[in-house]
mmCIF file of C-alpha atoms in Angstrom:
data_model
loop_
_atom_site.group_PDB
_atom_site.id
_atom_site.type_symbol
_atom_site.label_atom_id
_atom_site.label_comp_id
_atom_site.label_asym_id
_atom_site.label_seq_id
_atom_site.Cartn_x
_atom_site.Cartn_y
_atom_site.Cartn_z
ATOM 1 C CA UNK P 101 -89.186 -147.611 -83.282
ATOM 2 C CA UNK P 102 -86.023 -145.583 -82.502
ATOM 3 C CA UNK P 103 -85.565 -147.510 -79.192
ATOM 4 C CA UNK P 104 -85.300 -150.811 -81.121
ATOM 5 C CA UNK P 105 -82.822 -149.303 -83.565
ATOM 6 C CA UNK P 106 -80.787 -147.858 -80.754
ATOM 7 C CA UNK P 107 -80.577 -151.376 -79.171
ATOM 8 C CA UNK P 108 -79.244 -152.691 -82.431
ATOM 9 C CA UNK P 109 -76.596 -149.925 -82.473
ATOM 10 C CA UNK P 110 -75.541 -150.901 -79.026
ATOM 11 C CA UNK P 111 -75.266 -154.601 -79.596
ATOM 12 C CA UNK P 112 -72.340 -154.426 -81.974
ATOM 13 C CA UNK P 113 -74.278 -155.749 -84.921
ATOM 14 C CA UNK P 114 -73.279 -154.852 -88.502
ATOM 15 C CA UNK P 115 -75.561 -151.872 -88.417
ATOM 16 C CA UNK P 116 -73.822 -150.493 -85.280
ATOM 17 C CA UNK P 117 -71.113 -148.776 -87.293
ATOM 18 C CA UNK P 118 -73.859 -146.575 -88.885
ATOM 19 C CA UNK P 119 -74.730 -145.089 -85.514
ATOM 20 C CA UNK P 120 -71.662 -142.858 -85.347
ATOM 21 C CA UNK P 121 -72.213 -141.514 -88.849
ATOM 22 C CA UNK P 122 -75.866 -140.724 -88.179
ATOM 23 C CA UNK P 123 -75.076 -138.986 -84.892
ATOM 24 C CA UNK P 124 -72.393 -137.019 -86.781
ATOM 25 C CA UNK P 125 -74.931 -135.937 -89.329
ATOM 26 C CA UNK P 126 -77.143 -134.549 -86.592
ATOM 27 C CA UNK P 127 -74.272 -132.836 -84.852
ATOM 28 C CA UNK P 128 -73.211 -131.139 -88.059
ATOM 29 C CA UNK P 129 -76.636 -129.728 -88.683
ATOM 30 C CA UNK P 130 -76.520 -128.330 -85.108
ATOM 31 C CA UNK P 131 -73.284 -126.633 -85.923
ATOM 32 C CA UNK P 132 -74.802 -125.195 -89.088
ATOM 33 C CA UNK P 133 -77.707 -123.874 -87.108
ATOM 34 C CA UNK P 134 -75.398 -122.173 -84.599
ATOM 35 C CA UNK P 135 -73.480 -120.459 -87.455
ATOM 36 C CA UNK P 136 -76.625 -119.216 -89.223
ATOM 37 C CA UNK P 137 -78.916 -118.242 -86.349
ATOM 38 C CA UNK P 138 -77.249 -115.010 -85.143
ATOM 39 C CA UNK P 139 -77.331 -113.539 -88.700
ATOM 40 C CA UNK P 140 -80.808 -114.631 -89.894
ATOM 41 C CA UNK P 141 -82.476 -111.245 -89.511
ATOM 42 C CA UNK P 142 -79.473 -108.991 -90.125
ATOM 43 C CA UNK P 143 -78.462 -110.882 -93.279
ATOM 44 C CA UNK P 144 -74.825 -110.239 -92.460
ATOM 45 C CA UNK P 145 -73.398 -113.758 -92.296
ATOM 46 C CA UNK P 146 -69.611 -113.366 -92.803
ATOM 47 C CA UNK P 147 -68.121 -114.908 -95.979
ATOM 48 C CA UNK P 148 -65.982 -117.244 -93.906
ATOM 49 C CA UNK P 149 -69.006 -118.501 -92.005
ATOM 50 C CA UNK P 150 -70.971 -118.862 -95.218
ATOM 51 C CA UNK P 151 -68.234 -121.002 -96.682
ATOM 52 C CA UNK P 152 -68.205 -123.126 -93.551
ATOM 53 C CA UNK P 153 -71.962 -123.708 -93.816
ATOM 54 C CA UNK P 154 -71.453 -124.875 -97.364
ATOM 55 C CA UNK P 155 -68.613 -127.210 -96.375
ATOM 56 C CA UNK P 156 -70.648 -128.660 -93.542
ATOM 57 C CA UNK P 157 -73.606 -129.233 -95.841
ATOM 58 C CA UNK P 158 -71.289 -131.221 -98.092
ATOM 59 C CA UNK P 159 -70.233 -133.346 -95.161
ATOM 60 C CA UNK P 160 -73.918 -134.067 -94.350
ATOM 61 C CA UNK P 161 -74.622 -135.074 -97.907
ATOM 62 C CA UNK P 162 -71.536 -137.366 -98.028
ATOM 63 C CA UNK P 163 -72.551 -139.041 -94.696
ATOM 64 C CA UNK P 164 -76.070 -139.601 -96.010
ATOM 65 C CA UNK P 165 -74.731 -141.322 -99.107
ATOM 66 C CA UNK P 166 -72.338 -143.364 -96.986
ATOM 67 C CA UNK P 167 -75.076 -144.568 -94.672
ATOM 68 C CA UNK P 168 -77.502 -145.402 -97.476
ATOM 69 C CA UNK P 169 -74.767 -147.402 -99.254
ATOM 70 C CA UNK P 170 -74.066 -149.384 -96.183
ATOM 71 C CA UNK P 171 -77.790 -149.993 -95.535
ATOM 72 C CA UNK P 172 -78.213 -151.305 -99.065
ATOM 73 C CA UNK P 173 -75.235 -153.600 -98.652
ATOM 74 C CA UNK P 174 -76.600 -154.836 -95.306
ATOM 75 C CA UNK P 175 -80.004 -155.634 -96.832
ATOM 76 C CA UNK P 176 -78.459 -157.379 -99.836
ATOM 77 C CA UNK P 177 -76.698 -159.870 -97.506
ATOM 78 C CA UNK P 178 -79.959 -160.918 -95.803
ATOM 79 C CA UNK P 179 -83.349 -159.867 -94.665
ATOM 80 C CA UNK P 180 -82.414 -159.252 -91.094
ATOM 81 C CA UNK P 181 -83.269 -155.828 -89.609
ATOM 82 C CA UNK P 182 -85.040 -154.661 -92.700
ATOM 83 C CA UNK P 183 -87.598 -152.539 -90.734
ATOM 84 C CA UNK P 184 -84.721 -150.723 -89.011
ATOM 85 C CA UNK P 185 -82.881 -150.250 -92.347
ATOM 86 C CA UNK P 186 -86.049 -148.576 -93.748
ATOM 87 C CA UNK P 187 -86.241 -146.381 -90.635
ATOM 88 C CA UNK P 188 -82.614 -145.313 -90.959
ATOM 89 C CA UNK P 189 -82.991 -144.484 -94.628
ATOM 90 C CA UNK P 190 -85.919 -142.199 -93.731
ATOM 91 C CA UNK P 191 -84.084 -140.515 -90.832
ATOM 92 C CA UNK P 192 -80.892 -139.762 -92.785
ATOM 93 C CA UNK P 193 -83.015 -138.082 -95.535
ATOM 94 C CA UNK P 194 -84.784 -135.887 -93.020
ATOM 95 C CA UNK P 195 -81.480 -134.807 -91.434
ATOM 96 C CA UNK P 196 -79.996 -134.188 -94.933
ATOM 97 C CA UNK P 197 -82.904 -131.911 -95.741
ATOM 98 C CA UNK P 198 -82.470 -129.963 -92.495
ATOM 99 C CA UNK P 199 -78.835 -129.279 -93.620
ATOM 100 C CA UNK P 200 -80.040 -128.130 -97.029
ATOM 101 C CA UNK P 201 -82.593 -125.689 -95.587
ATOM 102 C CA UNK P 202 -80.023 -124.258 -93.137
ATOM 103 C CA UNK P 203 -77.719 -123.687 -96.169
ATOM 104 C CA UNK P 204 -80.657 -122.046 -97.988
ATOM 105 C CA UNK P 205 -81.196 -119.650 -95.148
ATOM 106 C CA UNK P 206 -77.538 -118.528 -95.413
ATOM 107 C CA UNK P 207 -78.205 -117.766 -99.109
ATOM 108 C CA UNK P 208 -81.278 -115.582 -98.696
ATOM 109 C CA UNK P 209 -79.427 -112.273 -99.053
ATOM 110 C CA UNK P 210 -77.891 -113.466 -102.343
ATOM 111 C CA UNK P 211 -81.382 -114.416 -103.540
ATOM 112 C CA UNK P 212 -82.542 -110.726 -103.292
ATOM 113 C CA UNK P 213 -83.478 -110.639 -99.629
ATOM 114 C CA UNK P 214 -82.981 -107.677 -97.436
ATOM 115 C CA UNK P 215 -82.929 -106.940 -93.722
ATOM 116 C CA UNK P 216 -86.189 -107.707 -92.019
ATOM 117 C CA UNK P 217 -87.626 -104.634 -90.293
ATOM 118 C CA UNK P 218 -88.866 -104.597 -86.714
ATOM 119 C CA UNK P 219 -92.509 -105.169 -86.079
ATOM 120 C CA UNK P 220 -95.146 -107.743 -85.225
ATOM 121 C CA UNK P 221 -94.453 -110.000 -88.249
ATOM 122 C CA UNK P 222 -90.730 -110.136 -87.464
ATOM 123 C CA UNK P 223 -91.449 -110.903 -83.830
ATOM 124 C CA UNK P 224 -93.669 -113.823 -84.899
ATOM 125 C CA UNK P 225 -91.016 -115.094 -87.206
ATOM 126 C CA UNK P 226 -88.281 -114.669 -84.598
ATOM 127 C CA UNK P 227 -90.382 -116.901 -82.336
ATOM 128 C CA UNK P 228 -90.757 -119.527 -85.035
ATOM 129 C CA UNK P 229 -87.016 -119.458 -85.675
ATOM 130 C CA UNK P 230 -86.396 -119.911 -82.035
ATOM 131 C CA UNK P 231 -88.692 -122.929 -81.873
ATOM 132 C CA UNK P 232 -87.093 -124.612 -84.862
ATOM 133 C CA UNK P 233 -83.634 -124.058 -83.375
ATOM 134 C CA UNK P 234 -84.720 -125.409 -80.017
ATOM 135 C CA UNK P 235 -85.994 -128.636 -81.639
ATOM 136 C CA UNK P 236 -82.690 -128.877 -83.504
ATOM 137 C CA UNK P 237 -80.734 -128.415 -80.324
ATOM 138 C CA UNK P 238 -82.724 -131.001 -78.358
ATOM 139 C CA UNK P 239 -83.187 -133.735 -80.933
ATOM 140 C CA UNK P 240 -79.883 -135.576 -80.380
ATOM 141 C CA UNK P 241 -80.506 -135.690 -76.642
ATOM 142 C CA UNK P 242 -84.039 -136.881 -77.051
ATOM 143 C CA UNK P 243 -82.894 -139.702 -79.446
ATOM 144 C CA UNK P 244 -80.129 -140.768 -77.156
ATOM 145 C CA UNK P 245 -82.282 -140.725 -74.014
ATOM 146 C CA UNK P 246 -85.350 -142.204 -75.815
ATOM 147 C CA UNK P 247 -87.352 -139.452 -74.152
ATOM 148 C CA UNK P 248 -90.867 -140.026 -75.388
ATOM 149 C CA UNK P 249 -92.441 -137.427 -73.296
ATOM 150 C CA UNK P 250 -90.196 -134.589 -74.472
ATOM 151 C CA UNK P 251 -90.397 -135.926 -78.068
ATOM 152 C CA UNK P 252 -94.172 -135.709 -77.916
ATOM 153 C CA UNK P 253 -93.990 -132.149 -76.500
ATOM 154 C CA UNK P 254 -91.737 -130.967 -79.306
ATOM 155 C CA UNK P 255 -93.700 -132.798 -82.003
ATOM 156 C CA UNK P 256 -96.748 -130.910 -80.874
ATOM 157 C CA UNK P 257 -94.909 -127.632 -80.678
ATOM 158 C CA UNK P 258 -93.351 -128.216 -84.121
ATOM 159 C CA UNK P 259 -96.709 -129.052 -85.684
ATOM 160 C CA UNK P 260 -98.282 -125.934 -84.185
ATOM 161 C CA UNK P 261 -95.310 -123.855 -85.483
ATOM 162 C CA UNK P 262 -95.874 -125.235 -88.948
ATOM 163 C CA UNK P 263 -99.456 -123.977 -88.945
ATOM 164 C CA UNK P 264 -98.278 -120.582 -87.638
ATOM 165 C CA UNK P 265 -95.912 -120.427 -90.627
ATOM 166 C CA UNK P 266 -98.852 -120.887 -92.991
ATOM 167 C CA UNK P 267 -100.784 -118.175 -91.246
ATOM 168 C CA UNK P 268 -97.748 -115.851 -91.371
ATOM 169 C CA UNK P 269 -97.485 -116.306 -95.110
ATOM 170 C CA UNK P 270 -101.040 -115.114 -95.522
ATOM 171 C CA UNK P 271 -100.258 -112.015 -93.472
ATOM 172 C CA UNK P 272 -97.177 -111.345 -95.546
ATOM 173 C CA UNK P 273 -99.239 -111.380 -98.676
ATOM 174 C CA UNK P 274 -101.329 -108.519 -97.252
ATOM 175 C CA UNK P 275 -98.314 -106.538 -95.999
ATOM 176 C CA UNK P 276 -96.662 -103.515 -97.597
ATOM 177 C CA UNK P 277 -93.003 -104.512 -97.302
ATOM 178 C CA UNK P 278 -90.709 -103.796 -100.211
ATOM 179 C CA UNK P 279 -89.564 -106.559 -102.579
ATOM 180 C CA UNK P 280 -86.289 -107.348 -100.759
ATOM 181 C CA UNK P 281 -87.929 -107.484 -97.342
ATOM 182 C CA UNK P 282 -90.805 -109.626 -98.636
ATOM 183 C CA UNK P 283 -88.352 -112.055 -100.236
ATOM 184 C CA UNK P 284 -86.539 -112.544 -96.957
ATOM 185 C CA UNK P 285 -89.695 -112.994 -94.963
ATOM 186 C CA UNK P 286 -91.323 -115.470 -97.328
ATOM 187 C CA UNK P 287 -88.266 -117.598 -97.904
ATOM 188 C CA UNK P 288 -87.280 -117.613 -94.214
ATOM 189 C CA UNK P 289 -90.831 -118.602 -93.238
ATOM 190 C CA UNK P 290 -90.832 -121.480 -95.748
ATOM 191 C CA UNK P 291 -87.355 -122.718 -94.871
ATOM 192 C CA UNK P 292 -88.043 -122.608 -91.128
ATOM 193 C CA UNK P 293 -91.298 -124.515 -91.572
ATOM 194 C CA UNK P 294 -89.472 -127.294 -93.504
ATOM 195 C CA UNK P 295 -86.650 -127.532 -90.965
ATOM 196 C CA UNK P 296 -89.198 -127.911 -88.209
ATOM 197 C CA UNK P 297 -91.193 -130.403 -90.266
ATOM 198 C CA UNK P 298 -88.169 -132.668 -90.917
ATOM 199 C CA UNK P 299 -87.088 -132.567 -87.314
ATOM 200 C CA UNK P 300 -90.537 -133.553 -86.179
ATOM 201 C CA UNK P 301 -90.314 -136.472 -88.561
ATOM 202 C CA UNK P 302 -87.065 -137.563 -86.825
ATOM 203 C CA UNK P 303 -88.678 -137.165 -83.440
ATOM 204 C CA UNK P 304 -91.706 -139.191 -84.508
ATOM 205 C CA UNK P 305 -89.376 -142.293 -84.686
ATOM 206 C CA UNK P 306 -89.173 -142.108 -80.892
ATOM 207 C CA UNK P 307 -92.894 -142.447 -80.433
ATOM 208 C CA UNK P 308 -94.225 -144.168 -83.473
ATOM 209 C CA UNK P 309 -93.760 -147.672 -85.035
ATOM 210 C CA UNK P 310 -92.199 -147.782 -88.479
ATOM 211 C CA UNK P 311 -95.370 -147.605 -90.492
ATOM 212 C CA UNK P 312 -96.490 -144.502 -88.712
ATOM 213 C CA UNK P 313 -93.203 -142.526 -88.701
ATOM 214 C CA UNK P 314 -93.737 -139.180 -90.482
ATOM 215 C CA UNK P 315 -97.506 -139.625 -90.318
ATOM 216 C CA UNK P 316 -99.390 -139.152 -87.100
ATOM 217 C CA UNK P 317 -101.961 -137.110 -85.218
ATOM 218 C CA UNK P 318 -103.238 -136.838 -81.648
ATOM 219 C CA UNK P 319 -105.257 -140.052 -82.017
ATOM 220 C CA UNK P 320 -102.269 -142.014 -83.181
ATOM 221 C CA UNK P 321 -100.091 -140.729 -80.348
ATOM 222 C CA UNK P 322 -102.714 -141.919 -77.855
ATOM 223 C CA UNK P 323 -103.022 -145.220 -79.712
ATOM 224 C CA UNK P 324 -99.251 -145.724 -79.527
ATOM 225 C CA UNK P 325 -99.163 -145.006 -75.813
ATOM 226 C CA UNK P 326 -101.823 -147.706 -75.355
ATOM 227 C CA UNK P 327 -99.825 -150.091 -77.565
ATOM 228 C CA UNK P 328 -96.874 -149.686 -75.235
ATOM 229 C CA UNK P 329 -98.934 -151.019 -72.360
ATOM 230 C CA UNK P 330 -100.213 -154.042 -74.281
ATOM 231 C CA UNK P 331 -98.448 -157.287 -75.091
ATOM 232 C CA UNK P 332 -100.921 -158.360 -77.754
ATOM 233 C CA UNK P 333 -99.266 -156.762 -80.746
ATOM 234 C CA UNK P 334 -96.689 -158.702 -82.681
ATOM 235 C CA UNK P 335 -93.185 -157.172 -82.928
ATOM 236 C CA UNK P 336 -92.260 -155.581 -86.343
ATOM 237 C CA UNK P 337 -89.037 -157.532 -86.354
ATOM 238 C CA UNK P 338 -87.761 -160.601 -84.589
#
């Protein structure tokens, strides 16, 4: 579905002006991730950087509202490109939520969190953080290149990471960390899971038709690959 939307962006149609704003949203969340990542486990994000994260999150929110307003205006003028308008509304919400969760991570120390001690649970969480940040870093390139193969790889990795987050929470419930450490570990695990989940939703637009974006499994991925080789299906939009 993303490939069709990208073609509309490139054709100079009324929706084309939304492409720059959407790409800027994704780039801003990348910048937020770069600011937050080095301080996730030490909980020592400088005040200046924390303020910048907040300011960037405000920019993401404003861009989301701007895009949604333009989409509504576009639809009100006619029924053309409605499937792609729906897709864009979905994507901007996912990217906006990524920004929110990155901001939330920067707030963990103010929510009662403490430094996370070394050990097996921290190592597992570090790996999960690394995976989420990798997906965040690669998403713009995958969208631009329409890279189905890499999108599927990261979708599978992201879904696996989400299940690992759930298992980690069970282990944390059985641990003997103090209150501040447990707060950090639980919140960070939840926030990282949601970041990964929203990014996987965005990547699903590369490999899924509109009605299957945000909802898929291995069977649907195979089904979509077969659909690409068939000319029998009717297009979603003319």
